[in-house]
PDB file of C-alpha atoms in Angstrom:
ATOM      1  CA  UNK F 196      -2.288  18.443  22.807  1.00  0.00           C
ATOM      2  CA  UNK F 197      -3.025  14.985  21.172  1.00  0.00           C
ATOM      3  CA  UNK F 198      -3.167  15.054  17.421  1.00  0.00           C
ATOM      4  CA  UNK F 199      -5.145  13.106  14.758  1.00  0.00           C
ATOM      5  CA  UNK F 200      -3.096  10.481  14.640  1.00  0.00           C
ATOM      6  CA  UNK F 201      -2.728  10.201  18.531  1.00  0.00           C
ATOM      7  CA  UNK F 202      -6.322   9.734  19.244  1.00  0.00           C
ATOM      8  CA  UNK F 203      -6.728   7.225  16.684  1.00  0.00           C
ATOM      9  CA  UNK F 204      -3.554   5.096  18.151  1.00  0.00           C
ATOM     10  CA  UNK F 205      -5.503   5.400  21.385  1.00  0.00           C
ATOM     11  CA  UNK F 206      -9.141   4.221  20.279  1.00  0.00           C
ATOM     12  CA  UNK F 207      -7.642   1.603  18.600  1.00  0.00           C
ATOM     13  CA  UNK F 208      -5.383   0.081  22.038  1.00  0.00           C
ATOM     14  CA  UNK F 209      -8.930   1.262  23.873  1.00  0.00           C
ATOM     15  CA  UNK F 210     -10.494  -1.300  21.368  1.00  0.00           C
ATOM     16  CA  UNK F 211      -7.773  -4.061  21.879  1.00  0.00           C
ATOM     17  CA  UNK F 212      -8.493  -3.898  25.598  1.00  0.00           C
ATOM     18  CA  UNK F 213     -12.906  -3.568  25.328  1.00  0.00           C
ATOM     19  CA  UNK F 214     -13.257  -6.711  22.907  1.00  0.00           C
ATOM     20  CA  UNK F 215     -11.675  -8.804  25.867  1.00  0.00           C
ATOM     21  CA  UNK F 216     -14.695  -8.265  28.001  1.00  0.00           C
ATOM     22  CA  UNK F 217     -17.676  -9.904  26.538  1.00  0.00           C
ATOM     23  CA  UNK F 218     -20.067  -7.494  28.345  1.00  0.00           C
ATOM     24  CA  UNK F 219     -18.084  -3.779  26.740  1.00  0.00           C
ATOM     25  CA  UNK F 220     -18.808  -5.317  23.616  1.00  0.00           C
ATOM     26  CA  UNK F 221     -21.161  -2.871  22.410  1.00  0.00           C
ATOM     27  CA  UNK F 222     -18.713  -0.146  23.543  1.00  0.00           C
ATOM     28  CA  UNK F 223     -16.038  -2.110  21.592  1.00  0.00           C
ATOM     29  CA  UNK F 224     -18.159  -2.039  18.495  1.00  0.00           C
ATOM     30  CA  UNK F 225     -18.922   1.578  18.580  1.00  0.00           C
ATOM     31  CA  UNK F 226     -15.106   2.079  18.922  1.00  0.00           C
ATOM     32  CA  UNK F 227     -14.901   0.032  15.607  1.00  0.00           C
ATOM     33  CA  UNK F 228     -17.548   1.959  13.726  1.00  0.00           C
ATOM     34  CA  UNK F 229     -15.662   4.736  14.974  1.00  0.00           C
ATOM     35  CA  UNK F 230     -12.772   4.231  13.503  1.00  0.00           C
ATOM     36  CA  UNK F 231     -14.309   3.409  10.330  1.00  0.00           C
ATOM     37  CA  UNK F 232     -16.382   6.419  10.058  1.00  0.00           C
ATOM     38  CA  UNK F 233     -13.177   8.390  10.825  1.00  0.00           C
ATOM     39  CA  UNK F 234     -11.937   6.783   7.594  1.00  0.00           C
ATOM     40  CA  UNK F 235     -14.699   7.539   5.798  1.00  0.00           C
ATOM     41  CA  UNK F 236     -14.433  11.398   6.591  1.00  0.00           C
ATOM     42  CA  UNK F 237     -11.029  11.877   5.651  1.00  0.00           C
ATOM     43  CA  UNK F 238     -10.510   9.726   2.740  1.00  0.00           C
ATOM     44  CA  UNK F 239     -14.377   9.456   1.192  1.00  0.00           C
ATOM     45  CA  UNK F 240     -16.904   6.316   1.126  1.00  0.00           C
ATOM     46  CA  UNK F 241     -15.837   4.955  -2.154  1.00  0.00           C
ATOM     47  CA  UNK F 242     -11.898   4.556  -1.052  1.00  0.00           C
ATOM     48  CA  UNK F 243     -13.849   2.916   2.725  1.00  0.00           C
ATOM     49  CA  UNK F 244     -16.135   0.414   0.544  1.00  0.00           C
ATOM     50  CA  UNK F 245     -12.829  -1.619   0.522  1.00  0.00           C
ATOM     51  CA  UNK F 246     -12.624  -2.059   4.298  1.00  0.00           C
ATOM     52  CA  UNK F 247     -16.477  -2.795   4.403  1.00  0.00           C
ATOM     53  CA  UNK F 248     -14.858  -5.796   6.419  1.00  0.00           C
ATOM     54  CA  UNK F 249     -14.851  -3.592   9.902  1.00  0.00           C
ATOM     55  CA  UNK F 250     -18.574  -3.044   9.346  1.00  0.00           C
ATOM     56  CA  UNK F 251     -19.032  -6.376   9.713  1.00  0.00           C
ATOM     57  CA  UNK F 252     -16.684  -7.023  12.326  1.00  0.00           C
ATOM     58  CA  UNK F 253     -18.368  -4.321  14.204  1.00  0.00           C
ATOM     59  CA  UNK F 254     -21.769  -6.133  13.710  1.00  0.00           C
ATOM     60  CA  UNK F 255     -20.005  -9.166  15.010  1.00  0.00           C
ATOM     61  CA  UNK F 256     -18.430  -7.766  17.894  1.00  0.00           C
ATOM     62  CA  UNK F 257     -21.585  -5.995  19.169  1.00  0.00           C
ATOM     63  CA  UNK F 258     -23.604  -9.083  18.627  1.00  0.00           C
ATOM     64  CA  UNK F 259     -21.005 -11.358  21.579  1.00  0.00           C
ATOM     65  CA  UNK F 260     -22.764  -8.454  23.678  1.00  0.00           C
ATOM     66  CA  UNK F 261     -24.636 -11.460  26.285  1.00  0.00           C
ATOM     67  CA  UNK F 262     -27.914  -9.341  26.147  1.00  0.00           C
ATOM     68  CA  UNK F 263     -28.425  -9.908  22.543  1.00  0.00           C
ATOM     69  CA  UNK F 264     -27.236 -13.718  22.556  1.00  0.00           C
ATOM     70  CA  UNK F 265     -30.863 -14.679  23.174  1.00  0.00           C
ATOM     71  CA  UNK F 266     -31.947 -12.847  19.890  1.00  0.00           C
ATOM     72  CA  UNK F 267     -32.545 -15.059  16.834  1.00  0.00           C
ATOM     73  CA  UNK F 268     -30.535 -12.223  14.742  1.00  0.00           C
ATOM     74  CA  UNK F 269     -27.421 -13.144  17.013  1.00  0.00           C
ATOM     75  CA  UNK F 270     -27.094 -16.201  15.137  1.00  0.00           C
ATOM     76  CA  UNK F 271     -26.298 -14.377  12.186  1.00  0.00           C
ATOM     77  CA  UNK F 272     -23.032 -12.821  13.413  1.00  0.00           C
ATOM     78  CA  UNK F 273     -20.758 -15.094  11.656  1.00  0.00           C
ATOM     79  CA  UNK F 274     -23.110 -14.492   8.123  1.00  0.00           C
ATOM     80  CA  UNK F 275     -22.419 -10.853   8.593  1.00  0.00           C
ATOM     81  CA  UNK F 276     -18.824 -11.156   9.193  1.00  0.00           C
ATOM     82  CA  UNK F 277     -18.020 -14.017   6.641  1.00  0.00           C
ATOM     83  CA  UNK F 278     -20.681 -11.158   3.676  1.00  0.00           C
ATOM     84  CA  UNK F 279     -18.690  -8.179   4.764  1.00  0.00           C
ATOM     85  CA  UNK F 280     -15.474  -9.897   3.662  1.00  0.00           C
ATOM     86  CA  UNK F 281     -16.849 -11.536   0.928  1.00  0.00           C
ATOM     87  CA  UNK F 282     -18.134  -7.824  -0.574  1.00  0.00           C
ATOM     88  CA  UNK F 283     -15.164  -6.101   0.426  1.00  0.00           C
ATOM     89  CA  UNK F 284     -12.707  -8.394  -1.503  1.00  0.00           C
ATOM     90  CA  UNK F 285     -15.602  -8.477  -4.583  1.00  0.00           C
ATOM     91  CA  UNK F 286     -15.146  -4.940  -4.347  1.00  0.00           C
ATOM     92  CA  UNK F 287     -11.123  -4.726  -5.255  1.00  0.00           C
ATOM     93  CA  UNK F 288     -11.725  -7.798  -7.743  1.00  0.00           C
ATOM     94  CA  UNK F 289     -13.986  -5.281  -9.637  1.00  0.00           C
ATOM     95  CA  UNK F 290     -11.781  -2.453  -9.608  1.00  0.00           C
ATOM     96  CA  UNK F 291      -9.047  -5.013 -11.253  1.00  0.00           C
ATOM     97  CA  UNK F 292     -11.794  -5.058 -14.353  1.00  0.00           C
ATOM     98  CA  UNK F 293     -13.259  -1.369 -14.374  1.00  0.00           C
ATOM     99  CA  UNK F 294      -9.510   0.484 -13.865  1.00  0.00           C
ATOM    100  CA  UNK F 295      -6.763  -2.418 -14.226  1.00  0.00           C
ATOM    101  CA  UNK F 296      -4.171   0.331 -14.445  1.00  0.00           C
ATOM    102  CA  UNK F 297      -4.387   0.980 -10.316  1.00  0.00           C
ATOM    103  CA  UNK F 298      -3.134  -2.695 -10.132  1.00  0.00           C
ATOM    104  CA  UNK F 299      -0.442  -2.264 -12.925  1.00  0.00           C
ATOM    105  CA  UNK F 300       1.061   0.864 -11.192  1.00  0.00           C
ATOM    106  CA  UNK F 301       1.533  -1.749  -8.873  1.00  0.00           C
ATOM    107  CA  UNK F 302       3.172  -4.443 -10.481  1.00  0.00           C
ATOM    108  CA  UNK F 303       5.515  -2.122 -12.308  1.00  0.00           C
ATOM    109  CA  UNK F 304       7.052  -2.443  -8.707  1.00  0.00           C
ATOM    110  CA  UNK F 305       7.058  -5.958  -8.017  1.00  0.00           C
ATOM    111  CA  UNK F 306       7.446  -7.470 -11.496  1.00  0.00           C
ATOM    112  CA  UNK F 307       8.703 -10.649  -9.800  1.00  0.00           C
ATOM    113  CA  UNK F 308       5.064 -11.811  -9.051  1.00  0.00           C
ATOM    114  CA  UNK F 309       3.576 -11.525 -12.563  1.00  0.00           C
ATOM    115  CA  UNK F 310       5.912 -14.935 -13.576  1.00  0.00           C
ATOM    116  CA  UNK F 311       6.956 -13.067 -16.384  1.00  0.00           C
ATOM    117  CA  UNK F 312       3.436 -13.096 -17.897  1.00  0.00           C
ATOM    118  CA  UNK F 313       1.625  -9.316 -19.650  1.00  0.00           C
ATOM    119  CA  UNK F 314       0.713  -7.025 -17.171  1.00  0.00           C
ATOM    120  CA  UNK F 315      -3.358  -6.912 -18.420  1.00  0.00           C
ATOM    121  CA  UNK F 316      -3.232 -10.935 -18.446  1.00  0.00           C
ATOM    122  CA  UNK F 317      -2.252 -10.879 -14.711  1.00  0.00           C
ATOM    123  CA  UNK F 318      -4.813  -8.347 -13.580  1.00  0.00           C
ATOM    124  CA  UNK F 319      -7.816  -9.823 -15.485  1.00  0.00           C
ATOM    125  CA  UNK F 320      -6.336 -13.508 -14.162  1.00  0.00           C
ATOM    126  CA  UNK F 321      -6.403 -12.079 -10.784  1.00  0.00           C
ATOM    127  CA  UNK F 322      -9.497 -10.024 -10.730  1.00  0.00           C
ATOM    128  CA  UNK F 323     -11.307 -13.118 -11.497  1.00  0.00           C
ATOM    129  CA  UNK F 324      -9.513 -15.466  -9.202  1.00  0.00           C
ATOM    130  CA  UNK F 325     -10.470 -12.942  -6.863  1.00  0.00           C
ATOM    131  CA  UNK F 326     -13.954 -12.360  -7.523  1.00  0.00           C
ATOM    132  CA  UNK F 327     -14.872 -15.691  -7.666  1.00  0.00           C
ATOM    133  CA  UNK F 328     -13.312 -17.218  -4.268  1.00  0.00           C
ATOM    134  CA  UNK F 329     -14.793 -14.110  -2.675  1.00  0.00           C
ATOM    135  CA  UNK F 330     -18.668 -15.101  -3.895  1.00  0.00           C
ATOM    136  CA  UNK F 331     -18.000 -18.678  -2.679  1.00  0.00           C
ATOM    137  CA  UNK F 332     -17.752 -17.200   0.675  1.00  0.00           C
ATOM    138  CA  UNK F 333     -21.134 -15.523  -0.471  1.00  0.00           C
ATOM    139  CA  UNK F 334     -22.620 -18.224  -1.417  1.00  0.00           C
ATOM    140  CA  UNK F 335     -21.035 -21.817  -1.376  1.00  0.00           C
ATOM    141  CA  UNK F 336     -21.813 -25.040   0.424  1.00  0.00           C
ATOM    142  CA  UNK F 337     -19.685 -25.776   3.232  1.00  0.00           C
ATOM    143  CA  UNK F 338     -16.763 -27.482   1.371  1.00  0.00           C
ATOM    144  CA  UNK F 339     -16.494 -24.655  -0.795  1.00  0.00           C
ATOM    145  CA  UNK F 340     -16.950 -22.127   1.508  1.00  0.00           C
ATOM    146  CA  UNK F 341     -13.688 -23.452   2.786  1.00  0.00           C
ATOM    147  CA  UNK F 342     -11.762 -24.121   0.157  1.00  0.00           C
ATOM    148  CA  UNK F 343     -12.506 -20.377  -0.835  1.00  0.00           C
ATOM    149  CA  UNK F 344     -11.361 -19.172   2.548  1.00  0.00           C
ATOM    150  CA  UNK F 345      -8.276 -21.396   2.175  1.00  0.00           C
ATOM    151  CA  UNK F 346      -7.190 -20.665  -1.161  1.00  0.00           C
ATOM    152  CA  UNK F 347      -7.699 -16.556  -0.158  1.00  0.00           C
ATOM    153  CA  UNK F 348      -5.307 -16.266   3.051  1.00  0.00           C
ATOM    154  CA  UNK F 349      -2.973 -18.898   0.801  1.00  0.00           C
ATOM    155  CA  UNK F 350      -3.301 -15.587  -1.459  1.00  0.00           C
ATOM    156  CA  UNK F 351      -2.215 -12.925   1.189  1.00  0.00           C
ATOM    157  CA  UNK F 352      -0.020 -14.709   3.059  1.00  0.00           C
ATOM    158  CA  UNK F 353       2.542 -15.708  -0.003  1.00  0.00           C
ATOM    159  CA  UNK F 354       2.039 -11.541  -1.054  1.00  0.00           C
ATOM    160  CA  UNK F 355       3.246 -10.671   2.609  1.00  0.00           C
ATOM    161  CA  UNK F 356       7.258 -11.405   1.948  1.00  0.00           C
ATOM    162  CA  UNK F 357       6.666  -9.084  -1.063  1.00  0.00           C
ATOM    163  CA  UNK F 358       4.942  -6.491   0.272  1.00  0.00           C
ATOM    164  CA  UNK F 359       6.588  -6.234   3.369  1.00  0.00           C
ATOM    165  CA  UNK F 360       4.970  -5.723   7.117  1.00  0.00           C
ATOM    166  CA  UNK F 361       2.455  -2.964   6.303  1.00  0.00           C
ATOM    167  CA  UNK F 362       1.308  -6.015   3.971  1.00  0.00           C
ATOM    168  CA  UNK F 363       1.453  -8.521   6.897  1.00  0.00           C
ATOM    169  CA  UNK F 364      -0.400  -5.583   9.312  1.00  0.00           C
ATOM    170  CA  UNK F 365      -2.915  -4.893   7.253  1.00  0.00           C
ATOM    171  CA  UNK F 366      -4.788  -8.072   6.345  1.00  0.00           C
ATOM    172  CA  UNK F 367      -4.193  -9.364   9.639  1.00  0.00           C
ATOM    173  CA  UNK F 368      -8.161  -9.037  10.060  1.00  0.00           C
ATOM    174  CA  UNK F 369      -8.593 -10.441   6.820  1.00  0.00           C
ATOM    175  CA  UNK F 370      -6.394 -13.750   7.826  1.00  0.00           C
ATOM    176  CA  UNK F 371      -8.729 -13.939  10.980  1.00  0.00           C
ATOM    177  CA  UNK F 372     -12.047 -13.356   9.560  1.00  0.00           C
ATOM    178  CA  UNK F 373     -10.976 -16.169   6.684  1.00  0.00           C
ATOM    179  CA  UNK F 374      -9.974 -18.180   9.690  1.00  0.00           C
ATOM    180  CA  UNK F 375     -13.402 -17.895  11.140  1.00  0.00           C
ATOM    181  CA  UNK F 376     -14.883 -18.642   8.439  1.00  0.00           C
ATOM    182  CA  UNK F 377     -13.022 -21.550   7.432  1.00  0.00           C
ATOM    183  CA  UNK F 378     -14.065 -22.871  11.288  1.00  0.00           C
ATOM    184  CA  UNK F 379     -17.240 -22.418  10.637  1.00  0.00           C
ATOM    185  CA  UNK F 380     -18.566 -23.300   7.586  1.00  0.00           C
ATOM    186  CA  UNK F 381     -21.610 -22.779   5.915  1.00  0.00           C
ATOM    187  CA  UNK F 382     -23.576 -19.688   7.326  1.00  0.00           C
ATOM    188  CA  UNK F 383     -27.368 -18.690   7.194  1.00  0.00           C
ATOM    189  CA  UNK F 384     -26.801 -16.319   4.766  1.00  0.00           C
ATOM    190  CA  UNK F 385     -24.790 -18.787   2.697  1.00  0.00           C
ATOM    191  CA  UNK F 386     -28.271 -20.803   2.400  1.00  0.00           C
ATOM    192  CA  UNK F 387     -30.375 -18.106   2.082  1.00  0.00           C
ATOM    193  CA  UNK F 388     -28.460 -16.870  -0.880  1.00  0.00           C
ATOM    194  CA  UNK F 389     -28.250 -20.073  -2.313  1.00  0.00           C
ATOM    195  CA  UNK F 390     -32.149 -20.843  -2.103  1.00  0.00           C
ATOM    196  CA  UNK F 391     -34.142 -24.013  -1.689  1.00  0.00           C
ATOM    197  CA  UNK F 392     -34.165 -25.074  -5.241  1.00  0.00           C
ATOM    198  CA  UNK F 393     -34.299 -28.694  -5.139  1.00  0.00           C
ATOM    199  CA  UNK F 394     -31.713 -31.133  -6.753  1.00  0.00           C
ATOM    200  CA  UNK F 395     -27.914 -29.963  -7.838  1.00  0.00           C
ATOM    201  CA  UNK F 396     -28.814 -28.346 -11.280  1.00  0.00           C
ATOM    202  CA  UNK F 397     -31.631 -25.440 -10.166  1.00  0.00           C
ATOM    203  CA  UNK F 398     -29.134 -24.735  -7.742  1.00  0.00           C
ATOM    204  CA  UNK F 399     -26.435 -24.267 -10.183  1.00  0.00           C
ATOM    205  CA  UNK F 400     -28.281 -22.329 -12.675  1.00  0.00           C
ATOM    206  CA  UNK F 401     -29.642 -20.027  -9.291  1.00  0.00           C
ATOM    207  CA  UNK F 402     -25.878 -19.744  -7.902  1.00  0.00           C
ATOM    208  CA  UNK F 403     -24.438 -18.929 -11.656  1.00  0.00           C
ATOM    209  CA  UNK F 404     -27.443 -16.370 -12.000  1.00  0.00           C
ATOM    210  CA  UNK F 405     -26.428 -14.777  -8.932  1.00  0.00           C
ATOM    211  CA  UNK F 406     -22.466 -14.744  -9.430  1.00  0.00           C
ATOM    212  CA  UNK F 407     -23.664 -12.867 -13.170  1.00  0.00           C
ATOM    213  CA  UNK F 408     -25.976 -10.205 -11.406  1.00  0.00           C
ATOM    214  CA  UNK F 409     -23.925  -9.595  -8.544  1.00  0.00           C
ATOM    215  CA  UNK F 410     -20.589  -8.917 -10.472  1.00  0.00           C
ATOM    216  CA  UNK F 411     -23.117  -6.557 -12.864  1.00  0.00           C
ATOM    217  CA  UNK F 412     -24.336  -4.454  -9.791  1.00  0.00           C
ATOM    218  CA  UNK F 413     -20.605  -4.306  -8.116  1.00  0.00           C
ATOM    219  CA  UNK F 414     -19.395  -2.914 -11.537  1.00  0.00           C
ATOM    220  CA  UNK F 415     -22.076  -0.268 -11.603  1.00  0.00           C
ATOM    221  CA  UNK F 416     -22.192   0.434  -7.879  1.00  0.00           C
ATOM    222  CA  UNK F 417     -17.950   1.084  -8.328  1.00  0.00           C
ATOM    223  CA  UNK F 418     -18.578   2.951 -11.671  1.00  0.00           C
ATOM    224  CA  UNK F 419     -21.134   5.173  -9.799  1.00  0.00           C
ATOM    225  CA  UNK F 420     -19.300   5.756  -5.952  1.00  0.00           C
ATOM    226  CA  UNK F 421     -15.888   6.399  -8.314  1.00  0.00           C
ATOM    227  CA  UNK F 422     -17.587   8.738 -10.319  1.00  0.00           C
ATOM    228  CA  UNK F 423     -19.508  10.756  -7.118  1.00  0.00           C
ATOM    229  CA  UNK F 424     -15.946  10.736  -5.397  1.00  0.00           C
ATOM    230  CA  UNK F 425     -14.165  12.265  -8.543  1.00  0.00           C
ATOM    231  CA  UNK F 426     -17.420  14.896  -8.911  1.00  0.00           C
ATOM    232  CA  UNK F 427     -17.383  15.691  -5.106  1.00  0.00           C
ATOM    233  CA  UNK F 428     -13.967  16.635  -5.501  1.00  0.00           C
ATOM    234  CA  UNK F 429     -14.402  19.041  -8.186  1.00  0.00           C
ATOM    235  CA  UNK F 430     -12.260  17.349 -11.029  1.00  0.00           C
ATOM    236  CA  UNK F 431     -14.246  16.406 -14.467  1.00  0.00           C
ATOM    237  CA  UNK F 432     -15.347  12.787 -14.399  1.00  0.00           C
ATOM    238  CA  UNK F 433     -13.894  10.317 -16.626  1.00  0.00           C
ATOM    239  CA  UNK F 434     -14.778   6.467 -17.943  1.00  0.00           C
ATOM    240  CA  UNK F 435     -10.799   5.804 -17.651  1.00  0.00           C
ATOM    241  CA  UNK F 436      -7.696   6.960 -16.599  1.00  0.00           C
ATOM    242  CA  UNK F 437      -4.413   7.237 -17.962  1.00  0.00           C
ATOM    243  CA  UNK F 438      -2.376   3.823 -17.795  1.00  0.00           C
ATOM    244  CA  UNK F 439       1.126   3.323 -16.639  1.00  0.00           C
ATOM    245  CA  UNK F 440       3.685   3.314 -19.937  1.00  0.00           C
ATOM    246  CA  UNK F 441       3.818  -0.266 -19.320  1.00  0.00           C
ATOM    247  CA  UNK F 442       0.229  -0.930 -18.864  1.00  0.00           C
ATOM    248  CA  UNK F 443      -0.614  -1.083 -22.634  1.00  0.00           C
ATOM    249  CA  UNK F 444       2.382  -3.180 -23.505  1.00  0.00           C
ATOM    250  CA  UNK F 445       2.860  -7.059 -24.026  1.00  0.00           C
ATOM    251  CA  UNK F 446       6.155  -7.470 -23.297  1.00  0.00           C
ATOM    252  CA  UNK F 447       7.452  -9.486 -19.987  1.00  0.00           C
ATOM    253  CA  UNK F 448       7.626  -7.321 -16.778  1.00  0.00           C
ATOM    254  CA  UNK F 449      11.556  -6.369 -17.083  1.00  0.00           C
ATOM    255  CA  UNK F 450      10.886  -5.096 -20.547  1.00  0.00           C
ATOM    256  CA  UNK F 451       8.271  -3.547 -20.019  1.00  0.00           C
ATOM    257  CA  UNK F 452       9.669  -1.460 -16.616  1.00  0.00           C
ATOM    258  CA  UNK F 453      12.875  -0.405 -19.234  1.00  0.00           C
ATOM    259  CA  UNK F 454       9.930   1.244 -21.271  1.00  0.00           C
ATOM    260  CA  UNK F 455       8.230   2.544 -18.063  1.00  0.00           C
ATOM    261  CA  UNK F 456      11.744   4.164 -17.439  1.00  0.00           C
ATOM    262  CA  UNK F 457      11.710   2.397 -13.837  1.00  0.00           C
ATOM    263  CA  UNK F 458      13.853  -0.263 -14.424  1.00  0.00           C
ATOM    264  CA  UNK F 459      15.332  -1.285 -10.932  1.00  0.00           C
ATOM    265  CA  UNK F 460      18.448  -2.614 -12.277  1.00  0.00           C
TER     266      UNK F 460
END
């Protein structure tokens, strides 16, 4: 009998073979969804708002289905697939702000990237780096759009030799849909977002607006799914958590591991 594990090895090489034949592409993107709402029953929606990106890949599979070509909405594939990233990589820049100890548990095992720099410093640095590339995708014009995308897989490809092949596995997607993106540009959605506002500083002011509110309703919409997923789970729900012994230090990285009491050396 086929366990869990078993069945989800074969949807996903069922998947592999369905997105090579424009017209299973619907069947494709219901394997996709699939797979993600598999995810979302055994490890919750707030720990699946981080993959948000297979939503959007599903969209953009479904949509290379040649029945919907002739819809107006299947010009909007690439916007859906270039947002979904966008919000899913917003998503773990906010969680760098609301619990940087996650991230420090982290680095307490690959001091090497933090170029000897405080713990905190590196987080908050890289929670905004982050954040920000990931909104350009949002939002930017065209050249920004891909110097964002650029500047991201730049990003995960120098973590891979760190992180090893589960690293390089993983954001395989990601590298693709940045790929994409950086092919194609500026989206509809990128526009829309943006506005009409006429002459470089309305649209500044509209763009900085935005970037404000939408890093405001990301913190609240994290604060709110982490707190559900805590509640659901039946454990009392707290602002903060515990940090790593050398989370509230400001010593450099191999100090601060001798105080952790996981010094590698």
């Amino acid at each position: 009998m086929l366990n869990h594990h078993a069945v989800v090895g074969l949807l996903q090489l069922a998947i592999a073979g369905l997105v090579l034949v424009p017209r299973l592409s619907l069947a494709a993107a219901a394997g996709l969804f699939t797979l993600y709402a598999i995810g979302v029953a055994r490890f919750g929606l707030f720990y699946m708002v981080d993959y948000l990106f297979f939503l959007g890949l599903t969209a953009y599979v479904a949509l290379a289905q040649p029945m919907l070509r002739r819809f107006r909405f299947a010009a909007w594939r690439t916007s859906i697939l270039t947002a979904s990233l966008s919000l899913s990589l917003m998503w773990t820049a906010v969680e760098k702000f609301l619990f940087p100890q996650w991230t420090i548990a982290v680095l307490l095992h690959h001091p090497g990237i933090t170029a000897g720099y405080p713990f905190p410093t590196v987080t908050t640095i890289a929670g905004f780096v982050e954040f920000s590339l990931s909104f350009y995708l949002l939002a930017g014009r065209a050249i920004l759009v891909r110097v964002a995308a650029v500047l991201l897989a730049g990003v995960f490809v120098i973590a891979m030799p760190e992180f090893g092949m589960v690293d390089v596995v993983g954001h395989i997607p990601v590298l693709i849909i940045l790929v994409a993106t950086l092919l194609h540009g500026e989206t509809n959605l990128q526009r829309k977002f943006r506005g009409s506002a006429a002459g470089p500083a309305r649209s500044g002011l509209r763009v900085a607006a935005s970037y404000v509110a939408t890093l405001f309703v990301l913190m609240l919409l994290y604060y709110g799914l982490h707190a559900g997923s805590v509640w659901l789970g039946g454990k009392p729900v707290r602002a903060s958590q515990p940090a790593p012994a050398a989370a509230v230090t400001d010593k450099p990285p191999a100090e601060a591991l001798k105080r952790s009491g996981t010094d590698p050396l």
